[in-house]
Amino acid sequence: MSIETPEPFVRHPAWWGKRLKGKGMHLSLLNTLSSHADATADTCFPSQGELAEILGRSRPWVNAAIKELVNLGLLVKVNRIKKTRTGYATTSCLYKLIYRENDCCVAAEQETENADRILSVSPLTPPVKQPNTNKNPTNKSLSEISVDEWEPKPATVTTLTDALGSEAGKRYLGKFRAKVKDRGYQYSDFDLAILEWLDADRKRGLTQTSVPKSGARSSSRPTKEVGSKIDTDVEALMASDAMISGQTKVVAGALLAGSALPPQASEASRFRAACLLVARDRGVDFYRSWLSSLKMGAIKDDTLVVSGGTVFGRRYVSENCDGALTRACRAAGLRFQRLRFS
């Protein structure tokens, strides 16, 4: 809401704070929705992924918090669908904020009367062709792929296996499919969704795996599954990926060959080449899933700031290959003491 100021600002009613006593993040979620809301209708329709990114929380947390706000009478949620080339698909929900306490009891009934009008909406943006990263034999965009059609990326399977073990990872994948299908969820990126679910479950202590009480020390270490083969052909990746700049390819080629680096190379190309060097050990799929979207920020106070990608993606790289990426960046000629993932 704005009051004759160049920039809008958000204020919330005092009764929100009383009803949400002890739930500061829920109040932050309401304020975030308020910043998106239409000034006259008090409605907005940001995606749960966008809300999660702003608040630094997972999508499952946002979904659960919205349910609580609805139950407390602070918010009305209306599911929406859009017409696609192949039928109908769910899209981001519409949220109506309840600013007056007297309106909280009747808001749900009023919105139900308008549900038929609100539910069917046109796509907000024209169809966009996206690369078929999930390797699904279909012409549908990622947002139109159902959970039954979705095939997880190799890097996603590896992440589940590393976190839970082979069999437990398969069971987790099955439970994810079943729950998404049962509740009618639709995600634009199922790989990102399942990893955010995993991250949320790990924080809640729901993914602890049993460890054998006896055995040699080496048996407790994670081992690669027999028969699994990681694609580490970075040269082929550079030859086929048009998004990798020519300067980055020159720097990466020198790193891979152990030869002198071109002195005129930019810091950005050196950082990208370092990510490709990590891919020689962690695999091409790991690069495509996690490293390719990272961006180098400034080096300040001996700290190299890494941004880009998603909150989960940056956390995953930080937890799994911080040391390898640090060594690769230094080998690429970047001078710093530590990495920081923003």
Short mmCIF file of C-alpha atoms in Angstrom, two decimals:
data_model
loop_
_atom_site.label_atom_id
_atom_site.label_comp_id
_atom_site.label_asym_id
_atom_site.label_seq_id
_atom_site.Cartn_x
_atom_site.Cartn_y
_atom_site.Cartn_z
CA MET A 1 0.00 0.00 0.00
CA SER A 2 1.29 3.47 -0.79
CA ILE A 3 0.42 6.89 0.62
CA GLU A 4 1.58 9.49 -1.91
CA THR A 5 5.19 8.34 -1.86
CA PRO A 6 7.49 7.68 -4.84
CA GLU A 7 8.06 4.13 -3.67
CA PRO A 8 5.38 1.84 -2.19
CA PHE A 9 5.72 0.59 1.36
CA VAL A 10 3.89 -2.12 3.26
CA ARG A 11 2.03 -1.77 6.57
CA HIS A 12 0.05 -4.50 8.26
CA PRO A 13 -2.93 -4.29 10.64
CA ALA A 14 -2.17 -4.68 14.33
CA TRP A 15 -4.55 -7.63 14.67
CA TRP A 16 -2.34 -9.67 12.30
CA GLY A 17 0.47 -9.47 14.84
CA LYS A 18 -1.84 -10.47 17.70
CA ARG A 19 -3.20 -13.47 15.82
CA LEU A 20 0.30 -14.52 14.69
CA LYS A 21 2.02 -14.06 18.03
CA GLY A 22 5.20 -16.16 18.01
CA LYS A 23 5.07 -16.71 14.24
CA GLY A 24 7.21 -13.97 12.82
CA MET A 25 7.92 -15.73 9.53
CA HIS A 26 4.21 -16.12 8.89
CA LEU A 27 3.85 -12.37 9.37
CA SER A 28 6.74 -11.87 6.93
CA LEU A 29 4.91 -14.04 4.43
CA LEU A 30 1.77 -11.89 4.77
CA ASN A 31 3.84 -8.73 4.29
CA THR A 32 5.43 -10.22 1.18
CA LEU A 33 2.00 -11.00 -0.23
CA SER A 34 0.92 -7.46 0.64
CA SER A 35 3.79 -6.06 -1.41
CA HIS A 36 2.44 -7.98 -4.43
CA ALA A 37 -1.24 -7.23 -3.82
CA ASP A 38 -3.46 -5.11 -6.02
CA ALA A 39 -4.29 -1.88 -4.20
CA THR A 40 -8.05 -2.13 -4.79
CA ALA A 41 -8.84 -5.86 -4.77
CA ASP A 42 -6.23 -6.88 -2.15
CA THR A 43 -5.37 -9.90 -4.32
CA CYS A 44 -2.15 -11.23 -5.83
CA PHE A 45 -0.88 -14.42 -7.44
CA PRO A 46 2.89 -14.85 -6.90
CA SER A 47 4.22 -18.39 -7.28
CA GLN A 48 5.20 -20.33 -4.17
CA GLY A 49 8.69 -20.64 -5.62
CA GLU A 50 9.00 -16.84 -5.78
CA LEU A 51 7.73 -16.51 -2.21
CA ALA A 52 10.19 -19.16 -1.03
CA GLU A 53 13.06 -17.36 -2.76
CA ILE A 54 12.16 -14.01 -1.16
CA LEU A 55 11.79 -15.47 2.35
CA GLY A 56 14.71 -17.87 2.12
CA ARG A 57 12.47 -20.84 2.93
CA SER A 58 11.42 -23.96 1.05
CA ARG A 59 8.28 -24.35 -1.05
CA PRO A 60 6.82 -26.97 1.32
CA TRP A 61 7.21 -24.49 4.19
CA VAL A 62 5.48 -21.76 2.18
CA ASN A 63 2.64 -24.14 1.29
CA ALA A 64 2.18 -25.17 4.93
CA ALA A 65 2.35 -21.57 6.16
CA ILE A 66 -0.29 -20.47 3.66
CA LYS A 67 -2.60 -23.21 4.94
CA GLU A 68 -2.15 -21.91 8.49
CA LEU A 69 -2.90 -18.34 7.40
CA VAL A 70 -6.05 -19.53 5.65
CA ASN A 71 -7.16 -21.45 8.76
CA LEU A 72 -6.55 -18.35 10.91
CA GLY A 73 -8.73 -16.22 8.64
CA LEU A 74 -5.89 -13.96 7.50
CA LEU A 75 -5.84 -15.12 3.90
CA VAL A 76 -8.10 -16.62 1.26
CA LYS A 77 -6.52 -19.00 -1.24
CA VAL A 78 -8.15 -19.81 -4.59
CA ASN A 79 -6.75 -22.51 -6.85
CA ARG A 80 -6.58 -21.50 -10.50
CA ILE A 81 -6.24 -23.37 -13.76
CA LYS A 82 -5.18 -22.24 -17.21
CA LYS A 83 -5.92 -23.58 -20.66
CA THR A 84 -2.95 -25.09 -22.49
CA ARG A 85 -2.47 -26.61 -25.90
CA THR A 86 -3.17 -30.05 -24.46
CA GLY A 87 -5.97 -29.26 -22.01
CA TYR A 88 -5.88 -27.60 -18.61
CA ALA A 89 -3.12 -27.22 -16.04
CA THR A 90 -2.84 -25.63 -12.62
CA THR A 91 -1.13 -22.27 -12.30
CA SER A 92 -0.15 -20.06 -9.36
CA CYS A 93 -2.92 -19.61 -6.81
CA LEU A 94 -4.74 -16.34 -6.20
CA TYR A 95 -4.47 -14.96 -2.67
CA LYS A 96 -6.79 -12.39 -1.08
CA LEU A 97 -5.47 -10.64 2.00
CA ILE A 98 -7.90 -9.91 4.85
CA TYR A 99 -7.01 -6.49 6.25
CA ARG A 100 -10.09 -5.99 8.45
CA GLU A 101 -10.66 -8.42 11.28
CA ASN A 102 -14.45 -8.34 10.82
CA ASP A 103 -14.05 -9.66 7.27
CA CYS A 104 -12.14 -12.81 8.17
CA CYS A 105 -15.22 -14.96 8.84
CA VAL A 106 -17.12 -14.18 5.65
CA ALA A 107 -14.25 -13.89 3.21
CA ALA A 108 -14.16 -17.57 2.35
CA GLU A 109 -17.87 -17.63 1.49
CA GLN A 110 -17.58 -14.56 -0.72
CA GLU A 111 -14.62 -15.97 -2.60
CA THR A 112 -16.39 -19.29 -3.11
CA GLU A 113 -19.20 -17.51 -4.95
CA ASN A 114 -16.65 -16.09 -7.39
CA ALA A 115 -14.61 -19.28 -7.70
CA ASP A 116 -15.92 -20.24 -11.13
CA ARG A 117 -14.99 -16.84 -12.50
CA ILE A 118 -11.55 -16.83 -10.94
CA LEU A 119 -10.51 -20.43 -11.51
CA SER A 120 -10.32 -20.34 -15.30
CA VAL A 121 -7.65 -17.88 -16.40
CA SER A 122 -5.63 -17.31 -19.53
CA PRO A 123 -1.89 -17.94 -19.50
CA LEU A 124 -0.05 -14.88 -18.25
CA THR A 125 2.77 -15.32 -20.75
CA PRO A 126 2.96 -16.93 -24.19
CA PRO A 127 4.35 -20.49 -24.39
CA VAL A 128 8.14 -20.56 -24.16
CA LYS A 129 10.23 -23.32 -25.66
CA GLN A 130 12.51 -24.80 -23.05
CA PRO A 131 15.36 -27.27 -23.43
CA ASN A 132 14.24 -30.80 -22.67
CA THR A 133 16.53 -31.22 -19.66
CA ASN A 134 14.37 -33.97 -18.18
CA LYS A 135 14.81 -36.10 -21.31
CA ASN A 136 11.07 -36.72 -21.57
CA PRO A 137 9.96 -37.87 -25.05
CA THR A 138 7.38 -35.08 -25.33
CA ASN A 139 6.91 -31.66 -26.84
CA LYS A 140 5.35 -30.26 -23.69
CA SER A 141 7.00 -27.47 -21.74
CA LEU A 142 8.23 -28.29 -18.23
CA SER A 143 5.18 -26.66 -16.65
CA GLU A 144 2.88 -28.99 -18.61
CA ILE A 145 4.65 -32.24 -17.69
CA SER A 146 2.80 -34.32 -15.12
CA VAL A 147 4.58 -36.08 -12.30
CA ASP A 148 3.89 -39.42 -14.03
CA GLU A 149 5.67 -38.22 -17.18
CA TRP A 150 8.60 -36.69 -15.33
CA GLU A 151 11.93 -38.53 -15.26
CA PRO A 152 14.43 -37.15 -12.70
CA LYS A 153 17.80 -35.92 -13.87
CA PRO A 154 20.82 -38.14 -13.11
CA ALA A 155 22.11 -35.43 -10.77
CA THR A 156 18.82 -35.52 -8.85
CA VAL A 157 19.03 -39.29 -8.44
CA THR A 158 22.64 -38.94 -7.28
CA THR A 159 21.63 -36.32 -4.71
CA LEU A 160 18.89 -38.57 -3.32
CA THR A 161 21.27 -41.53 -3.23
CA ASP A 162 24.01 -39.56 -1.48
CA ALA A 163 21.55 -38.22 1.10
CA LEU A 164 19.49 -41.34 1.79
CA GLY A 165 21.13 -44.36 0.20
CA SER A 166 20.08 -46.21 -2.92
CA GLU A 167 16.93 -47.99 -1.71
CA ALA A 168 15.76 -45.20 0.58
CA GLY A 169 16.30 -42.72 -2.26
CA LYS A 170 14.04 -44.78 -4.53
CA ARG A 171 11.37 -44.95 -1.82
CA TYR A 172 11.57 -41.19 -1.29
CA LEU A 173 11.15 -40.63 -5.01
CA GLY A 174 8.09 -42.91 -5.02
CA LYS A 175 6.54 -41.12 -2.04
CA PHE A 176 7.14 -37.77 -3.72
CA ARG A 177 5.36 -38.91 -6.88
CA ALA A 178 2.43 -40.31 -4.88
CA LYS A 179 1.97 -37.23 -2.73
CA VAL A 180 2.22 -34.81 -5.65
CA LYS A 181 -0.30 -36.84 -7.64
CA ASP A 182 -2.66 -37.28 -4.68
CA ARG A 183 -2.71 -33.55 -3.85
CA GLY A 184 -2.79 -32.37 -7.45
CA TYR A 185 0.42 -30.33 -7.22
CA GLN A 186 2.03 -29.05 -10.41
CA TYR A 187 5.60 -27.77 -10.51
CA SER A 188 7.46 -26.07 -13.33
CA ASP A 189 10.56 -28.05 -12.30
CA PHE A 190 9.97 -31.35 -10.49
CA ASP A 191 13.72 -31.87 -9.96
CA LEU A 192 13.97 -28.62 -8.03
CA ALA A 193 10.75 -29.40 -6.14
CA ILE A 194 11.85 -32.81 -4.87
CA LEU A 195 15.22 -31.44 -3.75
CA GLU A 196 13.51 -28.63 -1.85
CA TRP A 197 11.21 -31.21 -0.23
CA LEU A 198 14.31 -33.20 0.70
CA ASP A 199 15.98 -30.13 2.16
CA ALA A 200 12.90 -29.30 4.24
CA ASP A 201 12.62 -32.91 5.48
CA ARG A 202 16.31 -32.94 6.41
CA LYS A 203 15.86 -29.79 8.52
CA ARG A 204 12.92 -31.43 10.29
CA GLY A 205 14.95 -34.59 10.93
CA LEU A 206 12.71 -36.81 8.79
CA THR A 207 15.42 -38.27 6.54
CA GLN A 208 17.81 -39.83 9.03
CA THR A 209 19.11 -43.12 7.73
CA SER A 210 20.27 -46.01 9.88
CA VAL A 211 24.02 -46.69 10.05
CA PRO A 212 25.43 -50.20 10.68
CA LYS A 213 26.68 -50.56 14.25
CA SER A 214 29.66 -52.69 13.28
CA GLY A 215 31.98 -53.20 10.36
CA ALA A 216 35.23 -51.86 9.03
CA ARG A 217 35.81 -48.13 8.90
CA SER A 218 35.82 -48.15 5.12
CA SER A 219 32.34 -49.69 5.01
CA SER A 220 30.82 -46.54 6.53
CA ARG A 221 32.06 -44.39 3.70
CA PRO A 222 29.70 -43.66 0.81
CA THR A 223 30.43 -45.77 -2.23
CA LYS A 224 29.39 -45.37 -5.82
CA GLU A 225 26.87 -47.86 -7.07
CA VAL A 226 28.17 -50.64 -9.24
CA GLY A 227 27.40 -50.09 -12.86
CA SER A 228 26.90 -46.32 -12.55
CA LYS A 229 29.06 -44.29 -14.87
CA ILE A 230 29.54 -40.56 -14.59
CA ASP A 231 29.97 -38.60 -17.81
CA THR A 232 33.10 -36.47 -17.30
CA ASP A 233 33.74 -35.53 -20.92
CA VAL A 234 34.10 -31.78 -20.37
CA GLU A 235 35.63 -31.26 -23.82
CA ALA A 236 32.48 -32.66 -25.46
CA LEU A 237 30.35 -30.46 -23.21
CA MET A 238 32.25 -27.34 -24.27
CA ALA A 239 31.96 -28.30 -27.94
CA SER A 240 28.18 -28.77 -27.74
CA ASP A 241 27.09 -26.05 -25.28
CA ALA A 242 26.63 -22.72 -27.09
CA MET A 243 26.12 -20.92 -23.75
CA ILE A 244 29.82 -21.35 -22.86
CA SER A 245 31.77 -18.38 -24.22
CA GLY A 246 34.86 -18.71 -26.37
CA GLN A 247 37.06 -17.09 -23.73
CA THR A 248 35.80 -19.53 -21.10
CA LYS A 249 36.60 -22.44 -23.41
CA VAL A 250 40.17 -21.16 -23.87
CA VAL A 251 40.69 -20.83 -20.11
CA ALA A 252 39.08 -24.22 -19.39
CA GLY A 253 41.15 -25.87 -22.11
CA ALA A 254 44.33 -24.51 -20.53
CA LEU A 255 43.25 -25.70 -17.08
CA LEU A 256 42.40 -29.18 -18.33
CA ALA A 257 45.70 -29.41 -20.22
CA GLY A 258 47.76 -27.97 -17.37
CA SER A 259 49.15 -25.20 -19.59
CA ALA A 260 49.57 -21.46 -19.02
CA LEU A 261 46.40 -19.41 -18.70
CA PRO A 262 45.74 -16.47 -21.04
CA PRO A 263 46.61 -13.33 -19.01
CA GLN A 264 43.85 -11.25 -20.59
CA ALA A 265 41.04 -13.60 -19.47
CA SER A 266 38.29 -11.95 -17.42
CA GLU A 267 37.46 -13.02 -13.87
CA ALA A 268 34.01 -14.19 -15.00
CA SER A 269 35.50 -16.53 -17.63
CA ARG A 270 38.02 -17.83 -15.09
CA PHE A 271 35.22 -18.63 -12.64
CA ARG A 272 33.16 -20.41 -15.32
CA ALA A 273 36.26 -22.37 -16.39
CA ALA A 274 36.78 -23.37 -12.74
CA CYS A 275 33.25 -24.78 -12.67
CA LEU A 276 34.08 -26.82 -15.78
CA LEU A 277 37.24 -28.09 -14.07
CA VAL A 278 35.09 -29.32 -11.17
CA ALA A 279 32.86 -31.07 -13.72
CA ARG A 280 35.82 -33.23 -14.77
CA ASP A 281 35.54 -34.95 -11.37
CA ARG A 282 31.89 -34.49 -10.44
CA GLY A 283 30.41 -35.06 -13.88
CA VAL A 284 28.76 -33.16 -16.71
CA ASP A 285 25.27 -33.66 -15.22
CA PHE A 286 26.47 -32.12 -11.95
CA TYR A 287 27.71 -29.10 -13.88
CA ARG A 288 24.45 -28.69 -15.80
CA SER A 289 22.29 -29.10 -12.69
CA TRP A 290 24.23 -27.06 -10.15
CA LEU A 291 27.30 -25.23 -11.47
CA SER A 292 26.15 -23.80 -14.81
CA SER A 293 23.73 -21.35 -13.18
CA LEU A 294 26.22 -19.98 -10.64
CA LYS A 295 27.63 -16.49 -11.12
CA MET A 296 30.72 -14.84 -9.73
CA GLY A 297 30.27 -11.65 -7.75
CA ALA A 298 32.95 -9.29 -6.55
CA ILE A 299 36.04 -10.30 -4.61
CA LYS A 300 36.00 -8.16 -1.50
CA ASP A 301 37.97 -8.56 1.74
CA ASP A 302 39.56 -11.73 0.32
CA THR A 303 36.08 -13.25 -0.14
CA LEU A 304 34.71 -14.40 -3.50
CA VAL A 305 30.93 -14.06 -3.52
CA VAL A 306 28.98 -16.68 -5.50
CA SER A 307 25.41 -15.95 -6.57
CA GLY A 308 22.97 -17.22 -9.20
CA GLY A 309 20.91 -20.38 -9.33
CA THR A 310 18.50 -21.17 -6.50
CA VAL A 311 18.85 -21.03 -2.73
CA PHE A 312 18.87 -24.82 -2.57
CA GLY A 313 21.36 -25.07 -5.45
CA ARG A 314 23.85 -22.72 -3.83
CA ARG A 315 23.49 -24.53 -0.52
CA TYR A 316 23.96 -27.88 -2.22
CA VAL A 317 27.18 -26.78 -3.95
CA SER A 318 28.42 -25.22 -0.71
CA GLU A 319 27.83 -28.44 1.23
CA ASN A 320 29.14 -30.85 -1.41
CA CYS A 321 32.00 -29.25 -3.33
CA ASP A 322 33.03 -26.03 -1.63
CA GLY A 323 36.62 -27.20 -1.37
CA ALA A 324 36.80 -28.47 -4.95
CA LEU A 325 35.39 -25.22 -6.34
CA THR A 326 37.76 -23.15 -4.17
CA ARG A 327 40.79 -25.06 -5.46
CA ALA A 328 39.58 -24.82 -9.06
CA CYS A 329 39.02 -21.04 -8.80
CA ARG A 330 42.52 -20.58 -7.42
CA ALA A 331 43.94 -22.73 -10.20
CA ALA A 332 42.12 -20.43 -12.64
CA GLY A 333 44.05 -17.46 -11.27
CA LEU A 334 41.46 -15.95 -8.92
CA ARG A 335 43.00 -14.59 -5.72
CA PHE A 336 40.90 -14.92 -2.57
CA GLN A 337 40.84 -16.67 0.80
CA ARG A 338 37.29 -18.00 1.03
CA LEU A 339 34.06 -18.53 -0.89
CA ARG A 340 30.73 -17.14 0.27
CA PHE A 341 27.45 -18.26 -1.28
CA SER A 342 24.98 -15.37 -1.15
#
